[in-house]
Amino acid sequence: MTVLPSIDPVSVVVVPSLRQVMPAPTAGVGISVTEFGGATVVRVAGTLGDRDLGALAETLGEASVEGSQLILDLTEVDSVPVGTRAILDATSMHLSRWATRLSVAAPTDIAQTLGAEPSGRTVFH
């Protein structure tokens, strides 16, 4: 697994333009988007709650572009709500239109919550 740089803990979410920021639905989470060459990295930090899932889904949808690999960095997340898996499945299916996969970097406990295989690999849809 590739270790990605840590996330700035500022509470922000990305709005559809990917250029503006606004306060997160809950103060305990931060979402940022960074582009590295042909990859788009969505980083989440803090405690991801049920109220934050809409912002996560919107951010992943906007970051899912043709020809770009999408990486979701959950290494700085304390926990994930049950609905997270459904959002990742939907994002993965959306990316499959372009023969691209969603990659997720997460601690072992978060990966197990998301349904990772025993090898640690997380496969969606």
PDB file of C-alpha atoms in Angstrom:
ATOM      1  CA  MET A   1       0.000   0.000   0.000  1.00  0.00           C
ATOM      2  CA  THR A   2       1.221   3.497  -0.758  1.00  0.00           C
ATOM      3  CA  VAL A   3       1.290   5.872   2.178  1.00  0.00           C
ATOM      4  CA  LEU A   4      -0.258   9.189   1.250  1.00  0.00           C
ATOM      5  CA  PRO A   5       0.638  12.461   2.992  1.00  0.00           C
ATOM      6  CA  SER A   6      -1.431  13.340   6.037  1.00  0.00           C
ATOM      7  CA  ILE A   7      -4.448  15.573   5.712  1.00  0.00           C
ATOM      8  CA  ASP A   8      -4.802  19.115   6.969  1.00  0.00           C
ATOM      9  CA  PRO A   9      -7.412  18.761   9.760  1.00  0.00           C
ATOM     10  CA  VAL A  10      -9.347  21.894   8.725  1.00  0.00           C
ATOM     11  CA  SER A  11     -13.092  21.178   8.559  1.00  0.00           C
ATOM     12  CA  VAL A  12     -14.061  21.785   4.936  1.00  0.00           C
ATOM     13  CA  VAL A  13     -15.920  20.046   2.157  1.00  0.00           C
ATOM     14  CA  VAL A  14     -15.471  20.397  -1.556  1.00  0.00           C
ATOM     15  CA  VAL A  15     -18.347  21.890  -3.509  1.00  0.00           C
ATOM     16  CA  PRO A  16     -19.072  20.815  -7.109  1.00  0.00           C
ATOM     17  CA  SER A  17     -16.619  23.229  -8.700  1.00  0.00           C
ATOM     18  CA  LEU A  18     -13.760  21.589  -6.729  1.00  0.00           C
ATOM     19  CA  ARG A  19     -12.399  25.114  -6.255  1.00  0.00           C
ATOM     20  CA  GLN A  20     -14.475  26.498  -3.391  1.00  0.00           C
ATOM     21  CA  VAL A  21     -14.703  25.312   0.187  1.00  0.00           C
ATOM     22  CA  MET A  22     -17.399  25.692   2.797  1.00  0.00           C
ATOM     23  CA  PRO A  23     -17.914  24.440   6.367  1.00  0.00           C
ATOM     24  CA  ALA A  24     -18.436  20.705   6.713  1.00  0.00           C
ATOM     25  CA  PRO A  25     -21.863  19.391   7.823  1.00  0.00           C
ATOM     26  CA  THR A  26     -20.223  18.311  11.103  1.00  0.00           C
ATOM     27  CA  ALA A  27     -17.180  19.940  12.631  1.00  0.00           C
ATOM     28  CA  GLY A  28     -15.375  16.623  13.094  1.00  0.00           C
ATOM     29  CA  VAL A  29     -14.605  15.837   9.446  1.00  0.00           C
ATOM     30  CA  GLY A  30     -12.550  17.368   6.660  1.00  0.00           C
ATOM     31  CA  ILE A  31     -12.604  16.432   2.962  1.00  0.00           C
ATOM     32  CA  SER A  32     -10.066  17.648   0.422  1.00  0.00           C
ATOM     33  CA  VAL A  33      -9.300  16.897  -3.230  1.00  0.00           C
ATOM     34  CA  THR A  34      -5.819  16.956  -4.759  1.00  0.00           C
ATOM     35  CA  GLU A  35      -4.732  16.044  -8.268  1.00  0.00           C
ATOM     36  CA  PHE A  36      -1.397  14.282  -8.849  1.00  0.00           C
ATOM     37  CA  GLY A  37      -0.751  13.763 -12.556  1.00  0.00           C
ATOM     38  CA  GLY A  38      -3.320  11.222 -13.714  1.00  0.00           C
ATOM     39  CA  ALA A  39      -4.740  10.531 -10.251  1.00  0.00           C
ATOM     40  CA  THR A  40      -7.267  12.381  -8.127  1.00  0.00           C
ATOM     41  CA  VAL A  41      -6.895  11.880  -4.370  1.00  0.00           C
ATOM     42  CA  VAL A  42      -9.876  12.508  -2.094  1.00  0.00           C
ATOM     43  CA  ARG A  43      -8.661  12.713   1.504  1.00  0.00           C
ATOM     44  CA  VAL A  44     -10.960  12.462   4.493  1.00  0.00           C
ATOM     45  CA  ALA A  45      -9.866  13.197   8.073  1.00  0.00           C
ATOM     46  CA  GLY A  46     -11.644  13.041  11.423  1.00  0.00           C
ATOM     47  CA  THR A  47     -14.878  11.325  12.347  1.00  0.00           C
ATOM     48  CA  LEU A  48     -17.059  10.646   9.317  1.00  0.00           C
ATOM     49  CA  GLY A  49     -20.694  10.703  10.423  1.00  0.00           C
ATOM     50  CA  ASP A  50     -24.000   9.878   8.741  1.00  0.00           C
ATOM     51  CA  ARG A  51     -24.562  13.593   8.044  1.00  0.00           C
ATOM     52  CA  ASP A  52     -21.253  13.748   6.138  1.00  0.00           C
ATOM     53  CA  LEU A  53     -22.083  10.968   3.661  1.00  0.00           C
ATOM     54  CA  GLY A  54     -23.844  13.347   1.267  1.00  0.00           C
ATOM     55  CA  ALA A  55     -20.746  15.561   1.075  1.00  0.00           C
ATOM     56  CA  LEU A  56     -18.544  12.486   0.547  1.00  0.00           C
ATOM     57  CA  ALA A  57     -20.812  11.152  -2.219  1.00  0.00           C
ATOM     58  CA  GLU A  58     -20.921  14.539  -3.953  1.00  0.00           C
ATOM     59  CA  THR A  59     -17.152  14.951  -3.728  1.00  0.00           C
ATOM     60  CA  LEU A  60     -16.464  11.454  -5.094  1.00  0.00           C
ATOM     61  CA  GLY A  61     -18.960  12.044  -7.908  1.00  0.00           C
ATOM     62  CA  GLU A  62     -17.305  15.307  -8.915  1.00  0.00           C
ATOM     63  CA  ALA A  63     -13.822  13.780  -8.625  1.00  0.00           C
ATOM     64  CA  SER A  64     -14.764  10.814 -10.846  1.00  0.00           C
ATOM     65  CA  VAL A  65     -13.616  11.961 -14.259  1.00  0.00           C
ATOM     66  CA  GLU A  66     -12.756  10.018 -17.370  1.00  0.00           C
ATOM     67  CA  GLY A  67      -9.092   9.085 -17.661  1.00  0.00           C
ATOM     68  CA  SER A  68      -8.223   9.782 -14.028  1.00  0.00           C
ATOM     69  CA  GLN A  69      -7.583   7.185 -11.351  1.00  0.00           C
ATOM     70  CA  LEU A  70      -9.516   7.929  -8.144  1.00  0.00           C
ATOM     71  CA  ILE A  71      -7.919   7.282  -4.755  1.00  0.00           C
ATOM     72  CA  LEU A  72      -9.872   7.648  -1.506  1.00  0.00           C
ATOM     73  CA  ASP A  73      -7.556   8.226   1.466  1.00  0.00           C
ATOM     74  CA  LEU A  74      -9.235   7.208   4.727  1.00  0.00           C
ATOM     75  CA  THR A  75      -5.990   6.817   6.703  1.00  0.00           C
ATOM     76  CA  GLU A  76      -6.884   9.748   8.995  1.00  0.00           C
ATOM     77  CA  VAL A  77     -10.514   8.694   9.613  1.00  0.00           C
ATOM     78  CA  ASP A  78     -11.591   7.587  13.092  1.00  0.00           C
ATOM     79  CA  SER A  79     -14.611   5.576  11.927  1.00  0.00           C
ATOM     80  CA  VAL A  80     -17.009   5.224   8.997  1.00  0.00           C
ATOM     81  CA  PRO A  81     -20.808   4.953   9.100  1.00  0.00           C
ATOM     82  CA  VAL A  82     -22.643   1.977   7.612  1.00  0.00           C
ATOM     83  CA  GLY A  83     -23.695   3.878   4.461  1.00  0.00           C
ATOM     84  CA  THR A  84     -20.091   4.449   3.364  1.00  0.00           C
ATOM     85  CA  ARG A  85     -19.869   1.077   1.601  1.00  0.00           C
ATOM     86  CA  ALA A  86     -22.883   1.893  -0.611  1.00  0.00           C
ATOM     87  CA  ILE A  87     -21.290   5.196  -1.668  1.00  0.00           C
ATOM     88  CA  LEU A  88     -18.033   3.436  -2.555  1.00  0.00           C
ATOM     89  CA  ASP A  89     -19.935   0.781  -4.527  1.00  0.00           C
ATOM     90  CA  ALA A  90     -21.783   3.476  -6.504  1.00  0.00           C
ATOM     91  CA  THR A  91     -18.545   5.379  -7.178  1.00  0.00           C
ATOM     92  CA  SER A  92     -16.825   2.196  -8.320  1.00  0.00           C
ATOM     93  CA  MET A  93     -19.653   1.355 -10.710  1.00  0.00           C
ATOM     94  CA  HIS A  94     -19.554   4.914 -12.074  1.00  0.00           C
ATOM     95  CA  LEU A  95     -15.797   4.616 -12.695  1.00  0.00           C
ATOM     96  CA  SER A  96     -16.183   1.248 -14.416  1.00  0.00           C
ATOM     97  CA  ARG A  97     -17.694   3.092 -17.412  1.00  0.00           C
ATOM     98  CA  TRP A  98     -14.156   4.222 -18.170  1.00  0.00           C
ATOM     99  CA  ALA A  99     -12.452   0.967 -17.105  1.00  0.00           C
ATOM    100  CA  THR A 100     -11.087   2.771 -14.028  1.00  0.00           C
ATOM    101  CA  ARG A 101     -11.146   1.487 -10.464  1.00  0.00           C
ATOM    102  CA  LEU A 102     -11.547   3.142  -7.111  1.00  0.00           C
ATOM    103  CA  SER A 103      -8.548   2.616  -4.819  1.00  0.00           C
ATOM    104  CA  VAL A 104      -8.987   3.012  -1.065  1.00  0.00           C
ATOM    105  CA  ALA A 105      -6.211   3.547   1.486  1.00  0.00           C
ATOM    106  CA  ALA A 106      -7.496   2.828   4.992  1.00  0.00           C
ATOM    107  CA  PRO A 107      -6.388   1.422   8.349  1.00  0.00           C
ATOM    108  CA  THR A 108      -7.128  -2.271   8.920  1.00  0.00           C
ATOM    109  CA  ASP A 109     -10.179  -1.681  11.141  1.00  0.00           C
ATOM    110  CA  ILE A 110     -11.773   0.702   8.622  1.00  0.00           C
ATOM    111  CA  ALA A 111     -10.993  -1.698   5.755  1.00  0.00           C
ATOM    112  CA  GLN A 112     -12.697  -4.519   7.674  1.00  0.00           C
ATOM    113  CA  THR A 113     -15.749  -2.322   8.240  1.00  0.00           C
ATOM    114  CA  LEU A 114     -15.872  -1.672   4.491  1.00  0.00           C
ATOM    115  CA  GLY A 115     -15.670  -5.395   3.739  1.00  0.00           C
ATOM    116  CA  ALA A 116     -12.033  -5.899   2.757  1.00  0.00           C
ATOM    117  CA  GLU A 117     -10.897  -9.361   1.727  1.00  0.00           C
ATOM    118  CA  PRO A 118      -8.573 -11.258   4.118  1.00  0.00           C
ATOM    119  CA  SER A 119      -5.594 -10.103   2.025  1.00  0.00           C
ATOM    120  CA  GLY A 120      -6.509  -6.502   2.899  1.00  0.00           C
ATOM    121  CA  ARG A 121      -7.665  -5.717  -0.643  1.00  0.00           C
ATOM    122  CA  THR A 122     -10.961  -3.870  -0.832  1.00  0.00           C
ATOM    123  CA  VAL A 123     -13.060  -4.619  -3.888  1.00  0.00           C
ATOM    124  CA  PHE A 124     -16.259  -2.740  -4.592  1.00  0.00           C
ATOM    125  CA  HIS A 125     -19.323  -3.874  -6.605  1.00  0.00           C
TER     126      HIS A 125
END
